[in-house]
Short mmCIF file of C-alpha atoms in Angstrom, two decimals:
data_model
loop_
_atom_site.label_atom_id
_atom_site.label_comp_id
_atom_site.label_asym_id
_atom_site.label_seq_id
_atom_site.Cartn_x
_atom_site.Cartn_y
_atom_site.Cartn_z
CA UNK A 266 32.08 0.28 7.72
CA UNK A 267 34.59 3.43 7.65
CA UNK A 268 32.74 6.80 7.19
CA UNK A 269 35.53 7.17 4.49
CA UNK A 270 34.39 3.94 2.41
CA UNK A 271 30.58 5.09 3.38
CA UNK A 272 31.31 8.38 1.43
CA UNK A 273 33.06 7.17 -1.27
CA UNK A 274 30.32 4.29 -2.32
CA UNK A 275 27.86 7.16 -1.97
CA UNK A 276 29.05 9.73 -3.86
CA UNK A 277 29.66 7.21 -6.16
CA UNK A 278 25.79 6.23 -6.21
CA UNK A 279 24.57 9.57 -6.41
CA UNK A 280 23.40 10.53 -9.75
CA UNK A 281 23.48 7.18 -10.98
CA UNK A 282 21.60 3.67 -10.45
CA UNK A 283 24.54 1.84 -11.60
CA UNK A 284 28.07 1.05 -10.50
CA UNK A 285 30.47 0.57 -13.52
CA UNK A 286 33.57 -0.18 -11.37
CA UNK A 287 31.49 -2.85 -9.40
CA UNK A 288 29.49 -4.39 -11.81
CA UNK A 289 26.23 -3.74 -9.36
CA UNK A 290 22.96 -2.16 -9.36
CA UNK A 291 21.48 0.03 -7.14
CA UNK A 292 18.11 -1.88 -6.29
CA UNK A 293 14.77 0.31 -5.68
CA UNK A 294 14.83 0.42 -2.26
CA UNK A 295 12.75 2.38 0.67
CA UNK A 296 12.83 3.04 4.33
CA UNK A 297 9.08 3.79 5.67
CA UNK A 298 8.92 5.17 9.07
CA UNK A 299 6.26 2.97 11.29
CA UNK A 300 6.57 4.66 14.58
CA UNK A 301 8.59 2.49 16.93
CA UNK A 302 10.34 0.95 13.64
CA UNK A 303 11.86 1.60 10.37
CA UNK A 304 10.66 -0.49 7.40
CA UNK A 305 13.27 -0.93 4.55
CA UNK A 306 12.20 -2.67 1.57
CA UNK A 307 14.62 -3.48 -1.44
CA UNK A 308 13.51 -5.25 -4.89
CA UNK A 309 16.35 -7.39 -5.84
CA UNK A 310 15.55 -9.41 -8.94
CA UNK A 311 17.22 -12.46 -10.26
CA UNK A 312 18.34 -12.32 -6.68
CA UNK A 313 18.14 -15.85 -4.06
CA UNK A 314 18.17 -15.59 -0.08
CA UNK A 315 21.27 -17.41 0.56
CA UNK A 316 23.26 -14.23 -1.73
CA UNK A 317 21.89 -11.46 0.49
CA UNK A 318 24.24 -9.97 2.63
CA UNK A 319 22.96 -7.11 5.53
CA UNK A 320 24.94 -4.92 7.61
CA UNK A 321 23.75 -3.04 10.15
CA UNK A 322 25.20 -0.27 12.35
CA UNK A 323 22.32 2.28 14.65
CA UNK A 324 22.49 4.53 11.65
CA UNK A 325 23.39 2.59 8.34
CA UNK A 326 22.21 -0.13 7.02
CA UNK A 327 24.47 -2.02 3.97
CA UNK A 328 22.82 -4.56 0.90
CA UNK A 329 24.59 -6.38 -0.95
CA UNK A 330 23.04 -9.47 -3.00
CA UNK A 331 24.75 -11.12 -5.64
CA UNK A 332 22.70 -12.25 -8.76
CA UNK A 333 22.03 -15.96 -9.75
CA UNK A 334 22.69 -15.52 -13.03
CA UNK A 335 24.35 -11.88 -14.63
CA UNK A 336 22.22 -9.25 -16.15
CA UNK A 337 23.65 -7.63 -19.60
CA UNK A 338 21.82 -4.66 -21.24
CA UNK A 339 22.26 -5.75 -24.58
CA UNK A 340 20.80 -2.80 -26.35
CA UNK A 341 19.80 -0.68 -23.63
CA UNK A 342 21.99 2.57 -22.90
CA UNK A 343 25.06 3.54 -23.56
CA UNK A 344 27.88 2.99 -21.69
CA UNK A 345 26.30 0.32 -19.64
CA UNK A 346 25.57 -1.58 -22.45
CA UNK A 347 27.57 -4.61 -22.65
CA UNK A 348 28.32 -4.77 -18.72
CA UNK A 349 27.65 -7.87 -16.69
CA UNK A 350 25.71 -6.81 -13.81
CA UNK A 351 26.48 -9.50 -11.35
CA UNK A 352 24.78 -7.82 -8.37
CA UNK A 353 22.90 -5.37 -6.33
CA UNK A 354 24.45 -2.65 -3.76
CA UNK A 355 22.39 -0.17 -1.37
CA UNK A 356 23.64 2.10 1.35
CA UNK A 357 20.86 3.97 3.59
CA UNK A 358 21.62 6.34 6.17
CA UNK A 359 18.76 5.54 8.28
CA UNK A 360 16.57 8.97 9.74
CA UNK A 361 16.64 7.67 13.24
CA UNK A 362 18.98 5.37 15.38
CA UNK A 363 17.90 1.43 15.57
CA UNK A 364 18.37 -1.33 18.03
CA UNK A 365 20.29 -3.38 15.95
CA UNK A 366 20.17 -6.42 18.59
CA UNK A 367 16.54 -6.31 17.10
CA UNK A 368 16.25 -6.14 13.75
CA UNK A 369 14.42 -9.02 11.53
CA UNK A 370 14.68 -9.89 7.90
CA UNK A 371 12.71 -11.38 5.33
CA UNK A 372 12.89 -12.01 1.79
CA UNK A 373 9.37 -13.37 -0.05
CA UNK A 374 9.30 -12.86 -4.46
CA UNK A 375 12.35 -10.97 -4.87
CA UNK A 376 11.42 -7.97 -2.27
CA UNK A 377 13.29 -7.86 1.04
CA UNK A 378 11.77 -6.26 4.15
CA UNK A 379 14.31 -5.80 6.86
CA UNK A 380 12.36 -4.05 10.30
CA UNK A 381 14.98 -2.15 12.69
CA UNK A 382 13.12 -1.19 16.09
CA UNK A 383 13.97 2.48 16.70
CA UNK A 384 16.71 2.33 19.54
CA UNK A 385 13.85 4.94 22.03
CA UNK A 386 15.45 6.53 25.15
CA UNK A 387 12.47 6.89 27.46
CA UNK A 388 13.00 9.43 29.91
CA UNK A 389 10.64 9.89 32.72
CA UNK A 390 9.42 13.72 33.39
CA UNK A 391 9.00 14.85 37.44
CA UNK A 392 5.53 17.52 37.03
CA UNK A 393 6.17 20.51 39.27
CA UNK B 74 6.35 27.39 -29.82
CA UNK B 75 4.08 24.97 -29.23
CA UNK B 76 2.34 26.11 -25.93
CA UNK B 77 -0.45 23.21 -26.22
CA UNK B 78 0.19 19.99 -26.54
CA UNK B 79 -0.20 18.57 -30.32
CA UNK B 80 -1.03 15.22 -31.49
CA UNK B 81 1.37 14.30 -34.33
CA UNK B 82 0.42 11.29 -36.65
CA UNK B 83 3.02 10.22 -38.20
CA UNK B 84 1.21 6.82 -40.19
CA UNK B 85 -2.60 7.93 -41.46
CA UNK B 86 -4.48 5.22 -40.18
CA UNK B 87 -8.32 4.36 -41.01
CA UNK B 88 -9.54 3.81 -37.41
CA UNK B 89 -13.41 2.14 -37.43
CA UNK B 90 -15.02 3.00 -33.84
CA UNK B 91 -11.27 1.68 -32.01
CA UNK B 92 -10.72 0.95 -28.32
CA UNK B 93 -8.03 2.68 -26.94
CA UNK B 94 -5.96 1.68 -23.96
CA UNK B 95 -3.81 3.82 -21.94
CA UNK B 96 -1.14 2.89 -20.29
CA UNK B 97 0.85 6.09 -17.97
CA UNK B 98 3.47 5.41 -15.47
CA UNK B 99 1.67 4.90 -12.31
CA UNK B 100 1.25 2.74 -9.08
CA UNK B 101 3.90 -0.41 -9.90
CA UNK B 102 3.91 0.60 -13.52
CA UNK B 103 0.87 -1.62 -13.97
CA UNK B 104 -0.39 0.21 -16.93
CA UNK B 105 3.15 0.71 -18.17
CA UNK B 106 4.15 -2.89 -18.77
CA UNK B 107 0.58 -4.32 -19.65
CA UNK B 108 0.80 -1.57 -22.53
CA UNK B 109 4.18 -2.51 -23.58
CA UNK B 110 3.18 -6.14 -23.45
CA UNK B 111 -0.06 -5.69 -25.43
CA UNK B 112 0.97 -3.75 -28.34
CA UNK B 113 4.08 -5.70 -28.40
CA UNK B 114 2.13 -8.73 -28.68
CA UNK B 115 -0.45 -7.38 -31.16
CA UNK B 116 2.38 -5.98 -33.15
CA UNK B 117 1.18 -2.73 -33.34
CA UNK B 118 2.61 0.22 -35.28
CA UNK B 119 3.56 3.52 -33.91
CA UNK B 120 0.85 6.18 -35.18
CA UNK B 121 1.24 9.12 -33.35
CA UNK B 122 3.16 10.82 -30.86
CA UNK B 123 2.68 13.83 -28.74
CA UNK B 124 4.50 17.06 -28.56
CA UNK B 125 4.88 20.17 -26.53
CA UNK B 126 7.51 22.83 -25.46
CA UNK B 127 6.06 22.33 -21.97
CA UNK B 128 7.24 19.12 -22.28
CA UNK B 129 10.96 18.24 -20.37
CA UNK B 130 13.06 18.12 -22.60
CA UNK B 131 13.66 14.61 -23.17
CA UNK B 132 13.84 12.13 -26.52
CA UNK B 133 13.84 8.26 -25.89
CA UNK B 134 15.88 6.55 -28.90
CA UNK B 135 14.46 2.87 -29.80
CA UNK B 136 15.97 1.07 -33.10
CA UNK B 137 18.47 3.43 -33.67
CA UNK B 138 15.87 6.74 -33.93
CA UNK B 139 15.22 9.45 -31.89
CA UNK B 140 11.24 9.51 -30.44
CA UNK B 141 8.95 11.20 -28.42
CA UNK B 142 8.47 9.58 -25.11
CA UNK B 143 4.75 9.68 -25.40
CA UNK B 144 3.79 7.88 -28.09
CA UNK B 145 0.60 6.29 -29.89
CA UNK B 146 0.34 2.56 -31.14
CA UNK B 147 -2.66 0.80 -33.31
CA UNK B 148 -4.58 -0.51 -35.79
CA UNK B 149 -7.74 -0.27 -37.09
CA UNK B 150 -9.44 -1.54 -33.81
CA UNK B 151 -6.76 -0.68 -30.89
CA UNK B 152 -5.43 2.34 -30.26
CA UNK B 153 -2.53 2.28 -27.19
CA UNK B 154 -1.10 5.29 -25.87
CA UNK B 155 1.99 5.11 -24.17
CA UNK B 156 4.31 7.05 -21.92
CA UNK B 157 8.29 6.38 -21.01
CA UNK B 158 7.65 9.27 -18.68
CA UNK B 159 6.01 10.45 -15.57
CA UNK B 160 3.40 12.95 -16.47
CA UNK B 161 3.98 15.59 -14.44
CA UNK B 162 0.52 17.13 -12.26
CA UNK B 163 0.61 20.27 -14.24
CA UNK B 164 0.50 18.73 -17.57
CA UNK B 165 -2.29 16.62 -17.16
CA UNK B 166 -5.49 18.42 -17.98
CA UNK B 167 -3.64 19.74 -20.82
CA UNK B 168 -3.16 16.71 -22.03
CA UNK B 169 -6.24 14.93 -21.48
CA UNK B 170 -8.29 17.95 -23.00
CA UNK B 171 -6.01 17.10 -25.59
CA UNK B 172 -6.56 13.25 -26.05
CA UNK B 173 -10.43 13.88 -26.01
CA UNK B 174 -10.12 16.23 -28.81
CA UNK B 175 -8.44 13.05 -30.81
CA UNK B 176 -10.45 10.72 -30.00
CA UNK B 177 -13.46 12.55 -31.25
CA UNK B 178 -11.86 12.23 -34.38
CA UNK B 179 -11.31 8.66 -34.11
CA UNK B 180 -14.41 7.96 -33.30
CA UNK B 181 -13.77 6.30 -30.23
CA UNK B 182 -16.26 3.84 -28.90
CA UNK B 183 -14.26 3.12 -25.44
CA UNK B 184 -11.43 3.64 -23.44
CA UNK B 185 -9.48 2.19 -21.07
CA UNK B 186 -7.16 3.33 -19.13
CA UNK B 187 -5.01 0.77 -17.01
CA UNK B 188 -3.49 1.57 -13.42
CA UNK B 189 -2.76 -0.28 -9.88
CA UNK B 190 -4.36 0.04 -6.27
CA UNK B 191 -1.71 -0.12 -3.65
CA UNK B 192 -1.92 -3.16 -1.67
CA UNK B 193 0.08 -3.31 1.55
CA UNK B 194 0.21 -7.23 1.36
CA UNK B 195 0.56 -7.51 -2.30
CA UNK B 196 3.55 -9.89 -1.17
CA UNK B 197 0.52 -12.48 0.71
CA UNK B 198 -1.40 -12.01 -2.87
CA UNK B 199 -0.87 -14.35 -5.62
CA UNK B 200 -3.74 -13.43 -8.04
CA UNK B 201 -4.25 -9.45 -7.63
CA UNK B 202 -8.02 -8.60 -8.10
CA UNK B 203 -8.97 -6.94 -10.89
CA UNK B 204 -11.70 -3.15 -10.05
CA UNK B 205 -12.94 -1.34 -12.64
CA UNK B 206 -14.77 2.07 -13.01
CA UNK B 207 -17.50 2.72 -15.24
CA UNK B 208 -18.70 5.76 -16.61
CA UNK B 209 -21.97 5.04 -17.68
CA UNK B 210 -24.65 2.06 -18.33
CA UNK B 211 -22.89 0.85 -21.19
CA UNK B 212 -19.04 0.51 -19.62
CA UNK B 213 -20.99 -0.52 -15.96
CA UNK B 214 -22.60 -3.40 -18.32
CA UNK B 215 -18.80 -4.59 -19.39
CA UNK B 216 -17.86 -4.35 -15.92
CA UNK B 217 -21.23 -7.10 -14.83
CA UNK B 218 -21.14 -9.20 -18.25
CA UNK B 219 -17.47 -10.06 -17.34
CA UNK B 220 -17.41 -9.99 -13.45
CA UNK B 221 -15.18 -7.38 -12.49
CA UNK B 222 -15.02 -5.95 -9.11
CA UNK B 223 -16.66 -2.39 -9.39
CA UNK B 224 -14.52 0.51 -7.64
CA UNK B 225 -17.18 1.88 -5.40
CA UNK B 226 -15.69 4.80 -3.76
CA UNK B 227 -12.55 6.57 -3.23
CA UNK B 228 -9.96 8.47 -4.49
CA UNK B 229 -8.28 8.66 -7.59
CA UNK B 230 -5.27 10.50 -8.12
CA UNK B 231 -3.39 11.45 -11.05
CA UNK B 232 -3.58 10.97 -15.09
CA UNK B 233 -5.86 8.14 -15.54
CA UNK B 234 -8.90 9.99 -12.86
CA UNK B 235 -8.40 13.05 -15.12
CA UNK B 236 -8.81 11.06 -18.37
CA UNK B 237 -11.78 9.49 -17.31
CA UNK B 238 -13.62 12.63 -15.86
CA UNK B 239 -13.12 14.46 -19.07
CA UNK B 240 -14.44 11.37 -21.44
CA UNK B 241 -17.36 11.35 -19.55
CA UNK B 242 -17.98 14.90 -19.50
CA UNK B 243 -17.64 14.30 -23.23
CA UNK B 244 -19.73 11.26 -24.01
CA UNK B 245 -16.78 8.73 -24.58
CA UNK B 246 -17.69 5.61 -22.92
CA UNK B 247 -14.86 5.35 -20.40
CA UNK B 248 -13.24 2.57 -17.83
CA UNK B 249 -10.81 2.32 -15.67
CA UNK B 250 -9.07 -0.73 -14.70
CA UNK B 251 -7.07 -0.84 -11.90
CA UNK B 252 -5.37 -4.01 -10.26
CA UNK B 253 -3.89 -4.75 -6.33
CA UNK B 254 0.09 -3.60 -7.02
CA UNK B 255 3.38 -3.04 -5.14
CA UNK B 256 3.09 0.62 -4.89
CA UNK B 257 7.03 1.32 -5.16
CA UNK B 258 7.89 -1.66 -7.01
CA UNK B 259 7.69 -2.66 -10.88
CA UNK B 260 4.72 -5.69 -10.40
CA UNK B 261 4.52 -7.63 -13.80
CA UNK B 262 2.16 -9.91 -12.14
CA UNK B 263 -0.19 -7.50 -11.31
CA UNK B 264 0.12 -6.31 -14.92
CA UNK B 265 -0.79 -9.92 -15.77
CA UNK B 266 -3.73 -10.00 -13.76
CA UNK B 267 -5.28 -7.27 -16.04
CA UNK B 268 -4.27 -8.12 -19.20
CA UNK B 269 -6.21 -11.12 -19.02
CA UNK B 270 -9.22 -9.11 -17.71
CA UNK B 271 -8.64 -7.16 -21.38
CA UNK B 272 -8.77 -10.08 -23.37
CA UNK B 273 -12.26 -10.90 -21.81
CA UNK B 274 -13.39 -7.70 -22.25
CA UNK B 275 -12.02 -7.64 -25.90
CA UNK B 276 -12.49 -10.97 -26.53
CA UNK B 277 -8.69 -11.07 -27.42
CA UNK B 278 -6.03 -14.36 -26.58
CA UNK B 279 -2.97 -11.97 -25.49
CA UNK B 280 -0.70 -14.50 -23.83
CA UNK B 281 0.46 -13.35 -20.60
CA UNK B 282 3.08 -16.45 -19.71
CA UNK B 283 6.03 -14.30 -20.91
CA UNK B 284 5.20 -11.77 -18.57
CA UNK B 285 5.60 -13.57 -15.55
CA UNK B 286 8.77 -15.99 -16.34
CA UNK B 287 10.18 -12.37 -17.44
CA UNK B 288 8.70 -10.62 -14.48
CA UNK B 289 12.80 -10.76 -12.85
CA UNK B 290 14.18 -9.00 -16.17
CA UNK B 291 11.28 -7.14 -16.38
CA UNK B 292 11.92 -5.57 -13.07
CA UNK B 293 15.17 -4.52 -13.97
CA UNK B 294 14.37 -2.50 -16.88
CA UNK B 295 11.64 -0.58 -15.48
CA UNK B 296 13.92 -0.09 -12.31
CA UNK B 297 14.71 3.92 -13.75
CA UNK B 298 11.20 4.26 -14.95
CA UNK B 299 9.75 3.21 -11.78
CA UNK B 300 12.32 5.65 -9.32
CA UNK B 301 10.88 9.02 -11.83
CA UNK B 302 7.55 7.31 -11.22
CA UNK B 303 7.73 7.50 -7.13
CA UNK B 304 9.13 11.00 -7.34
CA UNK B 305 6.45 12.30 -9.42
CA UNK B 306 3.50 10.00 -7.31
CA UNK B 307 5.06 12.16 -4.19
CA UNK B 308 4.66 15.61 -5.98
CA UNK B 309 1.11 14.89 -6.83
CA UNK B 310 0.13 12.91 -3.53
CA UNK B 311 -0.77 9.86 -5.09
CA UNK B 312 -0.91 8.75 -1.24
CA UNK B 313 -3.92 10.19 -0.71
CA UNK B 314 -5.50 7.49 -2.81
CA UNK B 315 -5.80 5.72 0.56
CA UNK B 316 -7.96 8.08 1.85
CA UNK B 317 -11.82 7.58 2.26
CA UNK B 318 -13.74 10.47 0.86
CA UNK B 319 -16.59 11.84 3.16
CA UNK B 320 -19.84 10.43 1.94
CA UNK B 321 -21.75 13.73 1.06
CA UNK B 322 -25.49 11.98 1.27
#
C-alpha cells in the first residue's frame, strides 16, 4: 500500500465512521499490546469469513470485509441515510513493528482477532 | 442557568411503589440495549427527561423532534431511565444525588440498574452469567429466591456503583445486575442474558428472540454509541474494574 493512498483513506476516516464515496464502514476495531504481540480485534457484523480481506506490512495492517447482505440507515442520520453500506474498511498504523511471516487470524461471531508477533531485535550486552 | 441537573416531566404520571431500571452506556452497552429493548417492548411512554447546562451540548432527534439524550420511560409500575450518551465522571454524583431525590417522590420500591463484567473469553461463552448486587436483606432475598450469582467482591466503576451507593445510603432497595460482556464491543447477547433474569425477577414475559436474530443490525447502530462509550470508560478507568480490592479484615 502507497503511503500516498495510506494518507488519503485516513484522512478520509478521520472524523467520521463512515465512507460515503466507498459505501463502507469503519468497524470498531482495537489493537491491545500483549508484550511479545499485538492483538487487533475488529467487530464486523453481517460480515462471513470467506469476505475478509487482511493486509499486512511491519507497520500497517489493512481490513476490508464485504457484507453478506447491504446495510441501509433508513431513518437514521442525515446524509447517510439512504446509503447502501456494502462493507467494512480499517487502516491501523500499528505502535510497534510485527513479524508479518507470523501473524494468525481468526474470526468466531462476527469479531476478528488477528495476533502479529512483535518483529524483537535481541541484542546481547558485553558487562564491563 | 441551570447549574444542577433538573428532572423535567413532561407526561404527569401516577406511579404506585414502581421499579425502575437503568440502563447507562457502559461495558458492551449491556444496559443500553436491554433498556431500549424493554421499554420498547413494554411500549412505554417517555415521562421525563433530564437537563443541565453542564450537560454537552447535544440534542438527539427521534420521530421528527428534538430530545434530551437522557431520558425517562414508564408506567405506573416501570420506570426506565435511559441515556444516548456517555455520562461523563464528573457528572455523575450530580446526577445520581439527583435521581434519588426523584425517586423519593415516586416512591420507589427498587431499582435496578443494568451493566456488563468484562469477560476476556466472552467469544468461548454462549450463555453469559448473570451477578447481581444487593443492597440489603430484601434485594439479597431477590438475588437467592431467583438464583443469581451474587457479586462478592470487587470493583465497580462508574454510574451504576454511584447509583447504588447513594440508594442505599438513602433506604431505596437497590440491585445491580451485571452480565459477562465484550468489553469494547456492542454484545446483544449478553443483553439477552439479563433481560431474561428481569422477567424472573419481575415476573414479566419480555421476549428476547428479536434481540439475538437482530444482534448483527444491532451492532451496527450502537457502533457510534459504543466508540463515545470506550473513550469515556478510559477517562474514568473503568479498567480498574479488574482489579481485586485488598481485603481490609
Amino acid at each position: 500500500m502507497s503511503r500516498k493512498r495510506f494518507l488519503d483513506i485516513w484522512e478520509e476516516f478521520e472524523d467520521w465512521a463512515w465512507s460515503l464515496r466507498n459505501r463502507c464502514l469503519e468497524p470498531l476495531c482495537y489493537i491491545e499490546d500483549r508484550g511479545d504481540h499485538l492483538l487487533v480485534s475488529a467487530d464486523l457484523p453481517f460480515v462471513e469469513k470467506e469476505n475478509i480481506e487482511i493486509s499486512l506490512t511491519e507497520d500497517l495492517l489493512e481490513i476490508n470485509a464485504r457484507m453478506k447482505t447491504s446495510y441501509r440507515f433508513n431513518r437514521l442520520g442525515v446524509v447517510q441515510r439512504g446509503i447502501k453500506f456494502e462493507s467494512f474498511h480499517k487502516i491501523l498504523r500499528l505502535p510497534s513493528r510485527v513479524d508479518t511471516e507470523k501473524a494468525r487470524a481468526r474470526f468466531r461471531s462476527g469479531i476478528l482477532e488477528i495476533e502479529l508477533p512483535k518483529k524483537i531485535q535481541k541484542k546481547s550486552i558485553e558487562i564491563d | 442557568m441551570k447549574d444542577s441537573i433538573e428532572i423535567i416531566e413532561t407526561t404527569k404520571l401516577v406511579t404506585e411503589k414502581p421499579v425502575v431500571i437503568i440502563g447507562i452506556p457502559d461495558i458492551g452497552l449491556v444496559g443500553s440495549i436491554a433498556t431500549f429493548h424493554i421499554l420498547d417492548k413494554l411500549k412505554l411512554e417517555e415521562i421525563a427527561h433530564l437537563e443541565s447546562d453542564k450537560f454537552p451540548p447535544v440534542i438527539v432527534v427521534h420521530d421528527k423532534r428534538p430530545k434530551s439524550p437522557i431520558r425517562i420511560y414508564g408506567n405506573k409500575d416501570i420506570l426506565i431511565l435511559i441515556s444516548e450518551i456517555p455520562i461523563n465522571s464528573s457528572l455523575i454524583p450530580e446526577i445520581s444525588r439527583s435521581l434519588i431525590e426523584w425517586f423519593k417522590t415516586k416512591d420507589v420500591s427498587l431499582v435496578m440498574s443494568l451493566g456488563g463484567i468484562a469477560h476476556p473469553d466472552r467469544l468461548e461463552i454462549k450463555k453469559p452469567t448473570v451477578y447481581g448486587l444487593g443492597t440489603d436483606e430484601e434485594t439479597d432475598e431477590i438475588l437467592k429466591k431467583n438464583d443469581i450469582n451474587i457479586f462478592e467482591e470487587g470493583l465497580i466503576v462508574g454510574p451504576n456503583g454511584i447509583i447504588i451507593r447513594d440508594c442505599m445510603k438513602n433506604g431505596i432497595p437497590s440491585l445491580y445486575l451485571m452480565t459477562e460482556s465484550h468489553y469494547r464491543y456492542p454484545d446483544p447477547g449478553a443483553a439477552a442474558s439479563i433481560i431474561e433474569i428481569i422477567n424472573k425477577i419481575l415476573n414479566l414475559n419480555i421476549d428476547v428472540r428479536e434481540l439475538l436474530d437482530k444482534e448483527e443490525e444491532i451492532k451496527i447502530k450502537a457502533r457510534d454509541l459504543m466508540k463515545r462509550t470506550e473513550q469515556s470508560m478510559k477517562e474514568m478507568q473503568k479498567i480498574r474494574e479488574k482489579e481485586i480490592p485488598m481485603m481490609y479484615r
